[in-house]
Amino acid sequence: MFTSRPTLQGTFGMVSSTHWLASQSAMAVLEDGGNAYDAAVAGAFVLHVVEPHLNGPAGEVPILLAPAGGEVRVLCGQGVAPAGASVVHYRDLGLDLVPGTGPLAAAVPGAFDAWMLLLRDHGTKSLDDVLKYAIGYAGHGHAPVERVGETVETVRELFETEWTSSAEVYLPGGKAPRPGELFKNPALAATWKRLLAETAGAGDREARIEAAREVWRTGFIADALVRQAGRPTRDTSGERHTGTLTAADLAAWSATYETPVTYDWNGWTLCKPGPWSQGPVLLQQLALLPPEPPRYGSADYVHLLVENCKLAMADREAWYGDAADVPLDDLLSDAYNTARRALVGERAEHDLRPGSPGGRTPRLCAHARVAAAAQEGYDALGVGEPTVAQSPASPVPGEPEVLTDGTTRGDTCHLDVVDRWGNMVSATPSGGWLQSNPVVLELGFPLGTRLQMTWLEEGLPNSLTPGRRPRTTLTPSLALRDGVPVMAFGTPGGDQQDQWQLHFFLAVALRAPVRGGLDLQGAIDAPNWHNDSFPGSFYPRGMRPGSVTVESRTDPAVVAELRRRGHAVTVGGPWSEGRLCAVARDPETGVLSAAANPRGMQGYAVGR
């Protein structure tokens, strides 16, 4: 089939990410003798510079890693709620939801420490080696993509009147970043240079990385982050609030390794982060499939996947979180999903229907019940993770003007790497974006806002709870065949991530190969879709029951049939759904492959 780009193939190394500069920086590390983990760290720090509206060092990242010949592991870079972040505290401030912006929404930053652990335990390069690319682009400048300047313009008034430290970085001389002109972040470059200087005498490679982690936790970086959290800041509630992050919170937290959640399907094993993410949603959607799925791309196929997604997302709302035990074995069991499968009929379902795994009684938060009952005027088209800090009156959380072609979607980053030794990594960095919190002027980057994904209601798996992680939407994927890692993939997109990734995976698994390998680019390019029939994970947490948004390249007969079945179909632009990246390795031949999403015109795969 015709695709927008070729599926790359080679034997040396492959990188795919949501920005070409990150992809090429990671590839440069491979060319310099580094492995996939060295390359991923270098690429990640470049993403902080070139996609600052989508991620930052004080954000978060889940990482899936598959060392050659070793076990797949999850490296959790999702920080917890600070000790002072309780439901009672936020309720006493008169809040019903955690604000979508500002220091009250800030969890303990997790991304930096996770990348340092990956470099320490699995990399081979020094701190200087992996940070030099980010330092170069921040200090000497890079030509920004259009979305950076567009995002800054949407928050210009906020930056100029309230978040003035952000204006100093992103509106120098009153001008937003523009394509074709060099944009610099000298404060960020200075932060990493100071980090290198303060750790220079720490000892060997590993000791120096440990010293860098301590500077982040207890040194000048920690001091600046805590000062910023204590400054009254206007947020989406319309009020000025101080945050709860303290020096003790930063000093006490570390990224951690975990065993992935897995599911076996048709000879594949899919690996995902646990239910502190939404990762198991993809696995449950696979478990809900019948033994013989409908023809790929047919109306029956799209209807089934949409309805299965609604069931899995309803279970996410009732059961996922870090504040309670999640009955994951039951949620992914054959018996449970066979019973759930029988709920899918010929018509589109509009109700939120969580199940009862192991006979337990599901409980939805009060906001979800209200959202499911009435969402008049809510338009979920294009809703992903926030891309701008808008007022609470905005019906679409955090998006700039949502156009019918979906071009404003964008919220997170993704990065996949495989090297010639067979090491593989998949990561979805996010949070700490320029529109989440004011820039910490001494550092050149802001705090994150991941606590907005928790509920201000006691007793739920995802209740705001000190020391517990918010249930995040970030969900990279790693796929094995016969126990051997063969593919790493993922996408930005908030609640859409495990919808788009399922469609991509099934396109790979159900369609013919290309050039003797997996048709990664064809699967990425295939028309995609999503639904919003469940409470969104981002402020103001709306939903659109019965919705399906499809690309205009979708067969008109399929669209007509979906509407006949009761789906509220919105037809978006031809290239508006998904920002997938993927790399793969054939364990028999050693041939590596990669592909990247053409939507948004900035993701690229490179390799040889």
CSV table of N, CA, C and O in Angstrom, one decimal, residues 100-138:
chain,number,residue,atom,x,y,z
A,100,GLY,N,-6.2,22.8,36.7
A,100,GLY,CA,-5.4,22.2,35.6
A,100,GLY,C,-4.1,22.9,35.4
A,100,GLY,O,-3.2,22.3,34.7
A,101,THR,N,-3.8,24.0,36.1
A,101,THR,CA,-2.5,24.6,36.0
A,101,THR,C,-2.1,25.1,37.4
A,101,THR,O,-2.9,25.0,38.4
A,102,GLY,N,-0.9,25.6,37.6
A,102,GLY,CA,-0.5,26.1,38.8
A,102,GLY,C,0.2,25.1,39.8
A,102,GLY,O,0.1,23.9,39.6
A,103,PRO,N,0.8,25.6,40.9
A,103,PRO,CA,1.5,24.8,41.8
A,103,PRO,C,0.7,23.8,42.6
A,103,PRO,O,1.2,22.8,43.1
A,104,LEU,N,-0.6,24.0,42.8
A,104,LEU,CA,-1.5,23.0,43.5
A,104,LEU,C,-1.6,21.8,42.7
A,104,LEU,O,-1.9,20.7,43.2
A,105,ALA,N,-1.3,21.8,41.4
A,105,ALA,CA,-1.4,20.6,40.5
A,105,ALA,C,-0.1,19.9,40.4
A,105,ALA,O,0.0,18.9,39.7
A,106,ALA,N,0.9,20.4,41.1
A,106,ALA,CA,2.3,19.8,40.9
A,106,ALA,C,2.5,18.6,41.8
A,106,ALA,O,2.4,18.7,43.0
A,107,ALA,N,2.8,17.5,41.2
A,107,ALA,CA,3.3,16.3,41.9
A,107,ALA,C,4.8,16.5,42.1
A,107,ALA,O,5.4,17.4,41.6
A,108,VAL,N,5.5,15.6,42.8
A,108,VAL,CA,6.9,15.6,42.9
A,108,VAL,C,7.4,15.3,41.5
A,108,VAL,O,7.0,14.3,40.9
A,109,PRO,N,8.3,16.1,41.0
A,109,PRO,CA,8.8,15.9,39.6
A,109,PRO,C,9.5,14.5,39.5
A,109,PRO,O,10.3,14.1,40.3
A,110,GLY,N,9.2,13.9,38.4
A,110,GLY,CA,9.7,12.5,38.2
A,110,GLY,C,10.6,12.2,37.0
A,110,GLY,O,11.4,11.3,37.0
A,111,ALA,N,10.6,13.1,36.0
A,111,ALA,CA,11.3,12.7,34.7
A,111,ALA,C,12.8,12.7,34.9
A,111,ALA,O,13.4,11.7,34.5
A,112,PHE,N,13.4,13.7,35.5
A,112,PHE,CA,14.8,13.8,35.6
A,112,PHE,C,15.4,12.6,36.3
A,112,PHE,O,16.4,12.0,35.8
A,113,ASP,N,14.9,12.2,37.4
A,113,ASP,CA,15.4,11.1,38.2
A,113,ASP,C,15.3,9.8,37.4
A,113,ASP,O,16.2,8.9,37.4
A,114,ALA,N,14.2,9.6,36.7
A,114,ALA,CA,14.0,8.4,35.9
A,114,ALA,C,15.1,8.3,34.8
A,114,ALA,O,15.7,7.2,34.6
A,115,TRP,N,15.3,9.4,34.1
A,115,TRP,CA,16.4,9.4,33.1
A,115,TRP,C,17.7,9.1,33.6
A,115,TRP,O,18.6,8.4,33.0
A,116,MET,N,18.0,9.7,34.8
A,116,MET,CA,19.3,9.4,35.5
A,116,MET,C,19.5,8.0,35.9
A,116,MET,O,20.6,7.4,35.7
A,117,LEU,N,18.4,7.4,36.4
A,117,LEU,CA,18.5,5.9,36.7
A,117,LEU,C,18.7,5.1,35.5
A,117,LEU,O,19.5,4.1,35.5
A,118,LEU,N,18.1,5.4,34.4
A,118,LEU,CA,18.2,4.6,33.2
A,118,LEU,C,19.7,4.8,32.7
A,118,LEU,O,20.3,3.7,32.3
A,119,LEU,N,20.2,6.0,32.7
A,119,LEU,CA,21.6,6.2,32.3
A,119,LEU,C,22.6,5.4,33.2
A,119,LEU,O,23.5,4.8,32.8
A,120,ARG,N,22.4,5.5,34.5
A,120,ARG,CA,23.3,4.9,35.5
A,120,ARG,C,23.3,3.4,35.4
A,120,ARG,O,24.4,2.7,35.3
A,121,ASP,N,22.1,2.8,35.3
A,121,ASP,CA,22.0,1.3,35.3
A,121,ASP,C,22.2,0.6,34.0
A,121,ASP,O,22.5,-0.6,34.0
A,122,HIS,N,21.8,1.3,32.9
A,122,HIS,CA,21.8,0.6,31.6
A,122,HIS,C,22.6,1.3,30.5
A,122,HIS,O,22.9,0.7,29.5
A,123,GLY,N,23.0,2.6,30.8
A,123,GLY,CA,23.8,3.3,29.8
A,123,GLY,C,25.3,3.1,29.9
A,123,GLY,O,25.8,2.4,30.8
A,124,THR,N,26.0,3.7,29.0
A,124,THR,CA,27.5,3.6,29.1
A,124,THR,C,28.2,5.0,29.0
A,124,THR,O,29.4,5.1,29.3
A,125,LYS,N,27.4,6.0,28.6
A,125,LYS,CA,27.9,7.3,28.4
A,125,LYS,C,27.9,8.2,29.7
A,125,LYS,O,27.2,7.9,30.6
A,126,SER,N,28.7,9.2,29.6
A,126,SER,CA,28.8,10.2,30.8
A,126,SER,C,27.7,11.2,30.7
A,126,SER,O,27.0,11.4,29.7
A,127,LEU,N,27.5,11.9,31.8
A,127,LEU,CA,26.5,13.0,31.8
A,127,LEU,C,26.8,14.1,30.7
A,127,LEU,O,25.9,14.5,30.0
A,128,ASP,N,28.1,14.4,30.5
A,128,ASP,CA,28.5,15.4,29.5
A,128,ASP,C,28.1,14.9,28.1
A,128,ASP,O,27.5,15.6,27.3
A,129,ASP,N,28.3,13.6,27.9
A,129,ASP,CA,28.0,13.0,26.6
A,129,ASP,C,26.5,13.1,26.2
A,129,ASP,O,26.1,13.4,25.1
A,130,VAL,N,25.6,12.9,27.2
A,130,VAL,CA,24.2,12.9,26.9
A,130,VAL,C,23.5,14.2,27.0
A,130,VAL,O,22.5,14.5,26.4
A,131,LEU,N,24.1,15.2,27.8
A,131,LEU,CA,23.5,16.5,27.9
A,131,LEU,C,24.0,17.5,26.9
A,131,LEU,O,23.4,18.6,26.8
A,132,LYS,N,25.0,17.2,26.2
A,132,LYS,CA,25.6,18.2,25.3
A,132,LYS,C,24.7,18.7,24.2
A,132,LYS,O,24.7,19.8,23.8
A,133,TYR,N,23.8,17.8,23.8
A,133,TYR,CA,22.9,18.1,22.7
A,133,TYR,C,21.8,19.1,23.2
A,133,TYR,O,21.6,20.1,22.5
A,134,ALA,N,21.3,18.8,24.3
A,134,ALA,CA,20.3,19.8,24.9
A,134,ALA,C,20.9,21.1,25.3
A,134,ALA,O,20.3,22.2,25.0
A,135,ILE,N,22.1,21.1,25.8
A,135,ILE,CA,22.8,22.3,26.2
A,135,ILE,C,23.0,23.1,24.9
A,135,ILE,O,22.8,24.4,24.9
A,136,GLY,N,23.4,22.5,23.8
A,136,GLY,CA,23.7,23.2,22.6
A,136,GLY,C,22.4,23.8,22.0
A,136,GLY,O,22.4,25.0,21.6
A,137,TYR,N,21.3,23.1,22.0
A,137,TYR,CA,20.1,23.7,21.4
A,137,TYR,C,19.5,24.7,22.3
A,137,TYR,O,18.9,25.7,21.8
A,138,ALA,N,19.6,24.6,23.6
A,138,ALA,CA,19.1,25.6,24.5
A,138,ALA,C,20.0,26.9,24.5
A,138,ALA,O,19.5,28.0,24.5
